[in-house]
Amino acid sequence: MVTPWAPWAVIAIVLAASLAGWALLERRRRRSRRETYVANTGYLTRLPSYRRRLSLQRLAALGMVSLLGIATLFAALLAGRPIDTHLTNERLATRDIVLCLDVSGSMMPFDSQVLRVYSNMVDSFDGERISLNIWNYTTRVVFPLTDDYAMVKEELARGAQIMGINPLSMVLTPGATEAFNEWMTGTYPTFATGASLIGDGLASCVLSFDLADETRSRTIILATDNEPNGRQLLTLAEAADLAAERGARIHAIYASEWPVDQLRNEYEEVVTSRGGLFYELDDPGLAPTIVAEITAEDAAELNASPRVIETDRPDRYYPWLVLFVGLLVIVAWRARA
């Protein structure tokens, strides 16, 4: 709370006002009290109807006092100005990360797992902008660079679910085929003459970085089996050179159903020779090591201190205040009636 003393001040004021009002009312009642004795009326206080009405009156009084106390509590909490605090570091906001995923046929058995690995990495980030590109013959930008982590996690979870469906059961799952086709739209057009164009896919991820005139840390996390099928505009090495020219570092994730040593070794050499990390998909150290490497980079960090952001949160107590004040009005009306 911004003013932690304010709730106590509100409670003290309400208590003082209540005591003063009760004392004033009691004083007036004593002054205006006139007793009139009526014969043969002693039995009235023993009637069930009288006792019931007296119990209802006492219950109503107790209810009103309780509701007034609860409403006072929420009013006091609102007076203290409740807030949420979030620590942000402007240095982290200078890092851009492009998740670059091969969704060709040979990678489909692994794509769901890769997307879950990406999601686990996102849990460790704080302030970095993240993008997801998926590609086969051509590339689709699932979402551009953003720090909206809720949306990022939602899209990664959606992609993992879609890519994790068994093709044999896809026709039996309502909407699965439509969801899969929607997810893959733009990665394999009707005029395609090849598949898994690794170099072109990596180049498209390099070109996803914006703010070229700013000094920023740029990272690509590339997942592929490095098994191209077709004529590429750029080879893997040429696309990696393009990334180096643009100041982007590549970290690699490798997965393959039928590994080819030559292609695997080429993939590893291209990445590691340019300062990147290379991991097999089933390596337990994959995610933490890549995250540690990204967060350790300081070349593009600004000389800025962490900053605390405060967000007012009256919605935390205001609806309850309205509710209990409304109940107090209703109970008072019914008691008077």
Tab-separated table of C-alpha atoms in Angstrom:
chain	number	residue	atom	x	y	z
A	1	MET	CA	0.000	0.000	0.000
A	2	VAL	CA	1.127	3.537	-0.727
A	3	THR	CA	-0.180	4.944	2.583
A	4	PRO	CA	-0.274	2.097	5.117
A	5	TRP	CA	-1.370	4.447	7.909
A	6	ALA	CA	-4.557	5.516	6.083
A	7	PRO	CA	-6.603	2.352	6.921
A	8	TRP	CA	-6.006	2.862	10.631
A	9	ALA	CA	-7.002	6.521	10.317
A	10	VAL	CA	-10.262	5.579	8.552
A	11	ILE	CA	-11.085	2.917	11.156
A	12	ALA	CA	-10.371	5.366	13.994
A	13	ILE	CA	-12.583	8.043	12.405
A	14	VAL	CA	-15.463	5.604	11.872
A	15	LEU	CA	-15.210	4.295	15.444
A	16	ALA	CA	-15.108	7.815	16.870
A	17	ALA	CA	-18.084	8.877	14.741
A	18	SER	CA	-20.026	5.748	15.766
A	19	LEU	CA	-19.385	6.303	19.462
A	20	ALA	CA	-20.257	9.985	19.185
A	21	GLY	CA	-23.463	9.197	17.317
A	22	TRP	CA	-24.459	6.523	19.822
A	23	ALA	CA	-23.811	8.881	22.764
A	24	LEU	CA	-25.814	11.691	21.136
A	25	LEU	CA	-28.700	9.359	20.315
A	26	GLU	CA	-28.743	7.950	23.832
A	27	ARG	CA	-28.759	11.455	25.302
A	28	ARG	CA	-31.718	12.532	23.171
A	29	ARG	CA	-33.542	9.334	24.010
A	30	ARG	CA	-33.191	9.985	27.729
A	31	ARG	CA	-34.420	13.559	27.389
A	32	SER	CA	-37.470	12.596	25.361
A	33	ARG	CA	-38.292	9.422	27.280
A	34	ARG	CA	-41.807	9.446	28.749
A	35	GLU	CA	-43.043	6.390	30.566
A	36	THR	CA	-46.738	5.581	30.510
A	37	TYR	CA	-48.017	2.643	32.503
A	38	VAL	CA	-50.900	0.606	31.099
A	39	ALA	CA	-52.690	-1.965	33.242
A	40	ASN	CA	-52.794	-5.646	32.335
A	41	THR	CA	-50.059	-5.454	29.637
A	42	GLY	CA	-47.304	-7.460	31.349
A	43	TYR	CA	-48.202	-10.588	29.383
A	44	LEU	CA	-47.373	-8.860	26.065
A	45	THR	CA	-43.618	-9.344	26.496
A	46	ARG	CA	-44.195	-13.063	26.886
A	47	LEU	CA	-46.069	-13.476	23.640
A	48	PRO	CA	-44.261	-15.585	20.962
A	49	SER	CA	-44.908	-12.933	18.316
A	50	TYR	CA	-43.327	-10.247	20.535
A	51	ARG	CA	-40.293	-12.396	21.261
A	52	ARG	CA	-39.917	-13.212	17.550
A	53	ARG	CA	-40.054	-9.544	16.572
A	54	LEU	CA	-37.576	-8.667	19.325
A	55	SER	CA	-35.184	-11.385	18.119
A	56	LEU	CA	-35.484	-10.136	14.540
A	57	GLN	CA	-34.769	-6.599	15.696
A	58	ARG	CA	-31.684	-7.681	17.590
A	59	LEU	CA	-30.521	-9.827	14.664
A	60	ALA	CA	-30.997	-6.883	12.281
A	61	ALA	CA	-29.026	-4.619	14.605
A	62	LEU	CA	-26.225	-7.157	14.843
A	63	GLY	CA	-26.256	-7.599	11.056
A	64	MET	CA	-26.071	-3.870	10.427
A	65	VAL	CA	-23.190	-3.462	12.865
A	66	SER	CA	-21.342	-6.376	11.241
A	67	LEU	CA	-21.940	-5.088	7.709
A	68	LEU	CA	-20.896	-1.594	8.754
A	69	GLY	CA	-17.700	-3.004	10.230
A	70	ILE	CA	-16.854	-5.024	7.102
A	71	ALA	CA	-17.653	-2.073	4.809
A	72	THR	CA	-15.452	0.111	6.992
A	73	LEU	CA	-12.616	-2.398	6.651
A	74	PHE	CA	-12.780	-2.386	2.846
A	75	ALA	CA	-13.078	1.412	2.785
A	76	ALA	CA	-9.994	1.582	4.993
A	77	LEU	CA	-8.076	-0.735	2.679
A	78	LEU	CA	-9.056	1.411	-0.309
A	79	ALA	CA	-7.920	4.530	1.551
A	80	GLY	CA	-4.496	2.928	1.877
A	81	ARG	CA	-4.315	2.827	-1.947
A	82	PRO	CA	-3.566	-0.834	-2.739
A	83	ILE	CA	-0.982	-1.362	-5.476
A	84	ASP	CA	0.908	-4.096	-7.282
A	85	THR	CA	4.659	-3.652	-7.576
A	86	HIS	CA	6.754	-5.080	-10.391
A	87	LEU	CA	10.522	-4.897	-10.622
A	88	THR	CA	11.672	-4.298	-14.172
A	89	ASN	CA	15.160	-3.992	-15.537
A	90	GLU	CA	15.568	-1.838	-18.614
A	91	ARG	CA	18.727	-3.754	-19.496
A	92	LEU	CA	16.684	-6.899	-20.120
A	93	ALA	CA	14.427	-4.951	-22.473
A	94	THR	CA	17.361	-4.604	-24.881
A	95	ARG	CA	17.402	-8.342	-25.651
A	96	ASP	CA	15.507	-9.796	-28.602
A	97	ILE	CA	15.016	-13.549	-29.078
A	98	VAL	CA	13.614	-15.225	-32.195
A	99	LEU	CA	12.432	-18.816	-31.795
A	100	CYS	CA	13.077	-20.408	-35.202
A	101	LEU	CA	11.318	-23.751	-35.766
A	102	ASP	CA	11.523	-26.186	-38.683
A	103	VAL	CA	8.023	-27.663	-39.216
A	104	SER	CA	8.857	-29.876	-42.204
A	105	GLY	CA	7.604	-33.451	-42.253
A	106	SER	CA	10.796	-34.925	-40.816
A	107	MET	CA	10.634	-32.549	-37.827
A	108	MET	CA	6.958	-33.023	-36.980
A	109	PRO	CA	7.595	-35.849	-34.486
A	110	PHE	CA	9.753	-33.421	-32.472
A	111	ASP	CA	8.030	-30.040	-32.928
A	112	SER	CA	5.665	-30.439	-29.989
A	113	GLN	CA	8.595	-31.185	-27.671
A	114	VAL	CA	10.600	-28.275	-29.084
A	115	LEU	CA	7.704	-25.887	-28.457
A	116	ARG	CA	7.487	-27.087	-24.858
A	117	VAL	CA	11.226	-26.470	-24.485
A	118	TYR	CA	10.691	-22.953	-25.863
A	119	SER	CA	7.899	-22.433	-23.333
A	120	ASN	CA	10.139	-23.555	-20.462
A	121	MET	CA	12.749	-21.031	-21.605
A	122	VAL	CA	10.189	-18.237	-21.622
A	123	ASP	CA	9.499	-18.903	-17.938
A	124	SER	CA	13.086	-17.821	-17.233
A	125	PHE	CA	12.945	-14.577	-19.203
A	126	ASP	CA	11.973	-11.183	-17.796
A	127	GLY	CA	11.664	-8.249	-20.159
A	128	GLU	CA	13.158	-9.763	-23.302
A	129	ARG	CA	11.144	-9.495	-26.503
A	130	ILE	CA	10.339	-12.862	-28.069
A	131	SER	CA	9.184	-13.921	-31.539
A	132	LEU	CA	8.244	-17.278	-33.087
A	133	ASN	CA	8.852	-18.152	-36.744
A	134	ILE	CA	7.895	-21.542	-38.201
A	135	TRP	CA	9.064	-22.568	-41.659
A	136	ASN	CA	9.223	-25.347	-44.179
A	137	TYR	CA	9.426	-24.103	-47.774
A	138	THR	CA	8.427	-20.607	-46.701
A	139	THR	CA	8.074	-18.925	-43.297
A	140	ARG	CA	5.132	-17.896	-41.149
A	141	VAL	CA	5.576	-15.439	-38.292
A	142	VAL	CA	3.359	-16.856	-35.548
A	143	PHE	CA	3.918	-13.712	-33.483
A	144	PRO	CA	6.427	-10.866	-33.942
A	145	LEU	CA	8.816	-9.621	-31.269
A	146	THR	CA	6.800	-8.923	-28.126
A	147	ASP	CA	7.102	-8.909	-24.340
A	148	ASP	CA	3.500	-10.061	-23.869
A	149	TYR	CA	4.478	-13.298	-22.161
A	150	ALA	CA	0.905	-14.405	-21.537
A	151	MET	CA	0.245	-14.396	-25.284
A	152	VAL	CA	3.619	-16.046	-25.975
A	153	LYS	CA	2.885	-18.890	-23.560
A	154	GLU	CA	-0.614	-19.305	-24.974
A	155	GLU	CA	0.634	-19.570	-28.571
A	156	LEU	CA	3.445	-21.968	-27.657
A	157	ALA	CA	1.018	-24.184	-25.739
A	158	ARG	CA	-1.437	-24.094	-28.639
A	159	GLY	CA	1.288	-25.027	-31.117
A	160	ALA	CA	2.562	-27.845	-28.896
A	161	GLN	CA	-0.947	-29.254	-28.615
A	162	ILE	CA	-1.564	-29.084	-32.360
A	163	MET	CA	1.791	-30.567	-33.335
A	164	GLY	CA	1.458	-33.272	-30.683
A	165	ILE	CA	-1.647	-34.843	-32.215
A	166	ASN	CA	-1.047	-38.251	-33.764
A	167	PRO	CA	-1.690	-37.948	-37.541
A	168	LEU	CA	-3.546	-41.293	-37.464
A	169	SER	CA	-6.028	-39.966	-34.900
A	170	MET	CA	-6.283	-36.459	-36.333
A	171	VAL	CA	-9.358	-37.314	-38.415
A	172	LEU	CA	-11.068	-38.647	-35.286
A	173	THR	CA	-10.471	-35.502	-33.258
A	174	PRO	CA	-13.050	-32.750	-33.969
A	175	GLY	CA	-11.405	-29.663	-35.427
A	176	ALA	CA	-7.884	-31.155	-35.277
A	177	THR	CA	-7.321	-31.077	-39.034
A	178	GLU	CA	-8.563	-27.496	-39.326
A	179	ALA	CA	-6.359	-26.393	-36.418
A	180	PHE	CA	-3.332	-28.130	-37.922
A	181	ASN	CA	-3.898	-26.581	-41.359
A	182	GLU	CA	-4.354	-23.143	-39.806
A	183	TRP	CA	-1.132	-23.522	-37.811
A	184	MET	CA	0.849	-24.624	-40.883
A	185	THR	CA	-0.624	-22.037	-43.267
A	186	GLY	CA	2.107	-20.134	-45.089
A	187	THR	CA	4.843	-22.709	-44.566
A	188	TYR	CA	4.160	-24.868	-47.627
A	189	PRO	CA	2.399	-23.036	-50.487
A	190	THR	CA	0.891	-24.821	-53.467
A	191	PHE	CA	3.792	-23.815	-55.736
A	192	ALA	CA	6.414	-25.337	-53.413
A	193	THR	CA	9.108	-27.392	-55.137
A	194	GLY	CA	11.013	-28.460	-52.023
A	195	ALA	CA	10.848	-28.711	-48.262
A	196	SER	CA	12.828	-27.918	-45.146
A	197	LEU	CA	14.859	-25.136	-46.720
A	198	ILE	CA	17.146	-24.651	-43.712
A	199	GLY	CA	19.141	-21.686	-44.967
A	200	ASP	CA	16.087	-19.754	-46.134
A	201	GLY	CA	14.246	-20.466	-42.892
A	202	LEU	CA	17.166	-19.236	-40.799
A	203	ALA	CA	17.526	-16.137	-42.995
A	204	SER	CA	13.861	-15.276	-42.498
A	205	CYS	CA	14.406	-15.487	-38.746
A	206	VAL	CA	17.403	-13.148	-39.029
A	207	LEU	CA	15.251	-10.651	-40.908
A	208	SER	CA	12.631	-10.737	-38.122
A	209	PHE	CA	14.747	-8.451	-35.939
A	210	ASP	CA	13.662	-4.818	-36.022
A	211	LEU	CA	15.180	-1.623	-34.590
A	212	ALA	CA	18.324	-2.149	-36.635
A	213	ASP	CA	19.693	1.271	-35.636
A	214	GLU	CA	19.632	0.401	-31.915
A	215	THR	CA	22.280	-1.482	-29.977
A	216	ARG	CA	20.517	-4.630	-28.834
A	217	SER	CA	21.335	-8.226	-27.959
A	218	ARG	CA	19.882	-10.485	-30.672
A	219	THR	CA	19.564	-14.256	-30.334
A	220	ILE	CA	18.091	-16.964	-32.557
A	221	ILE	CA	17.172	-20.349	-31.072
A	222	LEU	CA	17.067	-22.590	-34.119
A	223	ALA	CA	15.518	-26.086	-34.078
A	224	THR	CA	15.958	-28.320	-37.128
A	225	ASP	CA	17.298	-31.681	-38.328
A	226	ASN	CA	19.353	-29.925	-41.033
A	227	GLU	CA	17.931	-32.136	-43.781
A	228	PRO	CA	17.027	-29.768	-46.647
A	229	ASN	CA	15.109	-31.042	-49.634
A	230	GLY	CA	15.122	-28.624	-52.546
A	231	ARG	CA	16.951	-25.620	-53.917
A	232	GLN	CA	17.731	-22.979	-51.316
A	233	LEU	CA	18.454	-19.309	-51.894
A	234	LEU	CA	20.942	-19.421	-49.019
A	235	THR	CA	22.812	-22.317	-47.472
A	236	LEU	CA	22.893	-22.819	-43.726
A	237	ALA	CA	26.390	-21.333	-43.554
A	238	GLU	CA	25.408	-18.304	-45.647
A	239	ALA	CA	22.362	-17.671	-43.467
A	240	ALA	CA	24.569	-17.969	-40.376
A	241	ASP	CA	26.946	-15.399	-41.896
A	242	LEU	CA	23.972	-13.096	-42.451
A	243	ALA	CA	23.065	-13.502	-38.783
A	244	ALA	CA	26.625	-12.631	-37.760
A	245	GLU	CA	26.556	-9.525	-39.965
A	246	ARG	CA	23.325	-8.426	-38.278
A	247	GLY	CA	24.787	-9.027	-34.816
A	248	ALA	CA	22.608	-12.068	-34.053
A	249	ARG	CA	23.924	-15.144	-32.257
A	250	ILE	CA	22.512	-18.590	-33.072
A	251	HIS	CA	21.919	-21.338	-30.537
A	252	ALA	CA	20.996	-24.708	-32.032
A	253	ILE	CA	18.646	-27.536	-31.113
A	254	TYR	CA	19.118	-30.749	-33.098
A	255	ALA	CA	16.604	-33.582	-33.501
A	256	SER	CA	16.291	-36.293	-36.125
A	257	GLU	CA	14.584	-39.663	-36.485
A	258	TRP	CA	17.398	-40.948	-38.697
A	259	PRO	CA	20.490	-38.874	-37.873
A	260	VAL	CA	23.042	-38.344	-40.612
A	261	ASP	CA	26.458	-37.675	-39.107
A	262	GLN	CA	27.553	-35.409	-41.946
A	263	LEU	CA	24.490	-33.166	-41.665
A	264	ARG	CA	24.614	-33.120	-37.873
A	265	ASN	CA	28.302	-32.256	-37.814
A	266	GLU	CA	27.784	-29.513	-40.411
A	267	TYR	CA	24.991	-28.019	-38.313
A	268	GLU	CA	27.109	-28.118	-35.152
A	269	GLU	CA	30.180	-26.640	-36.847
A	270	VAL	CA	28.239	-23.757	-38.433
A	271	VAL	CA	26.696	-22.786	-35.082
A	272	THR	CA	29.584	-23.324	-32.671
A	273	SER	CA	32.179	-21.699	-34.939
A	274	ARG	CA	30.173	-18.483	-34.706
A	275	GLY	CA	29.919	-18.509	-30.911
A	276	GLY	CA	26.633	-20.363	-30.518
A	277	LEU	CA	25.647	-23.402	-28.474
A	278	PHE	CA	24.640	-26.770	-29.945
A	279	TYR	CA	22.403	-29.264	-28.133
A	280	GLU	CA	20.513	-32.450	-28.856
A	281	LEU	CA	16.797	-32.079	-28.120
A	282	ASP	CA	16.878	-34.757	-25.418
A	283	ASP	CA	19.805	-33.160	-23.576
A	284	PRO	CA	18.576	-32.175	-20.070
A	285	GLY	CA	20.965	-29.225	-20.013
A	286	LEU	CA	19.546	-27.697	-23.175
A	287	ALA	CA	17.108	-25.117	-21.804
A	288	PRO	CA	18.971	-23.937	-18.674
A	289	THR	CA	22.293	-23.591	-20.474
A	290	ILE	CA	20.884	-21.627	-23.395
A	291	VAL	CA	18.929	-19.383	-21.025
A	292	ALA	CA	22.051	-18.820	-18.910
A	293	GLU	CA	24.031	-17.938	-22.026
A	294	ILE	CA	21.414	-15.438	-23.185
A	295	THR	CA	21.049	-13.758	-19.804
A	296	ALA	CA	24.831	-13.600	-19.392
A	297	GLU	CA	25.288	-11.533	-22.529
A	298	ASP	CA	26.062	-7.953	-21.593
A	299	ALA	CA	27.200	-6.412	-24.838
A	300	ALA	CA	23.882	-4.655	-25.415
A	301	GLU	CA	22.892	-3.906	-21.842
A	302	LEU	CA	22.180	-0.326	-20.867
A	303	ASN	CA	23.651	1.254	-17.767
A	304	ALA	CA	20.278	1.333	-16.041
A	305	SER	CA	19.209	0.293	-12.585
A	306	PRO	CA	16.196	-1.905	-11.861
A	307	ARG	CA	13.006	0.136	-11.663
A	308	VAL	CA	9.935	-0.532	-9.519
A	309	ILE	CA	6.635	-0.064	-11.343
A	310	GLU	CA	3.560	0.539	-9.188
A	311	THR	CA	0.064	-0.184	-10.493
A	312	ASP	CA	-3.018	0.979	-8.588
A	313	ARG	CA	-5.375	-1.905	-7.796
A	314	PRO	CA	-8.636	-0.459	-6.373
A	315	ASP	CA	-10.461	-3.344	-8.076
A	316	ARG	CA	-9.103	-5.599	-5.366
A	317	TYR	CA	-11.419	-4.128	-2.694
A	318	TYR	CA	-13.892	-1.748	-4.384
A	319	PRO	CA	-16.405	-4.435	-5.510
A	320	TRP	CA	-16.518	-5.803	-1.951
A	321	LEU	CA	-17.134	-2.315	-0.560
A	322	VAL	CA	-20.048	-1.800	-2.959
A	323	LEU	CA	-21.447	-5.240	-2.074
A	324	PHE	CA	-21.420	-4.751	1.690
A	325	VAL	CA	-22.700	-1.167	1.547
A	326	GLY	CA	-25.556	-2.438	-0.615
A	327	LEU	CA	-26.315	-5.209	1.862
A	328	LEU	CA	-26.222	-2.684	4.706
A	329	VAL	CA	-28.790	-0.492	2.933
A	330	ILE	CA	-31.069	-3.484	2.271
A	331	VAL	CA	-30.868	-4.761	5.864
A	332	ALA	CA	-31.503	-1.279	7.265
A	333	TRP	CA	-34.518	-0.842	4.988
A	334	ARG	CA	-35.964	-4.204	5.960
A	335	ALA	CA	-35.329	-3.544	9.672
A	336	ARG	CA	-37.101	-0.198	9.450
A	337	ALA	CA	-40.009	-1.814	7.591
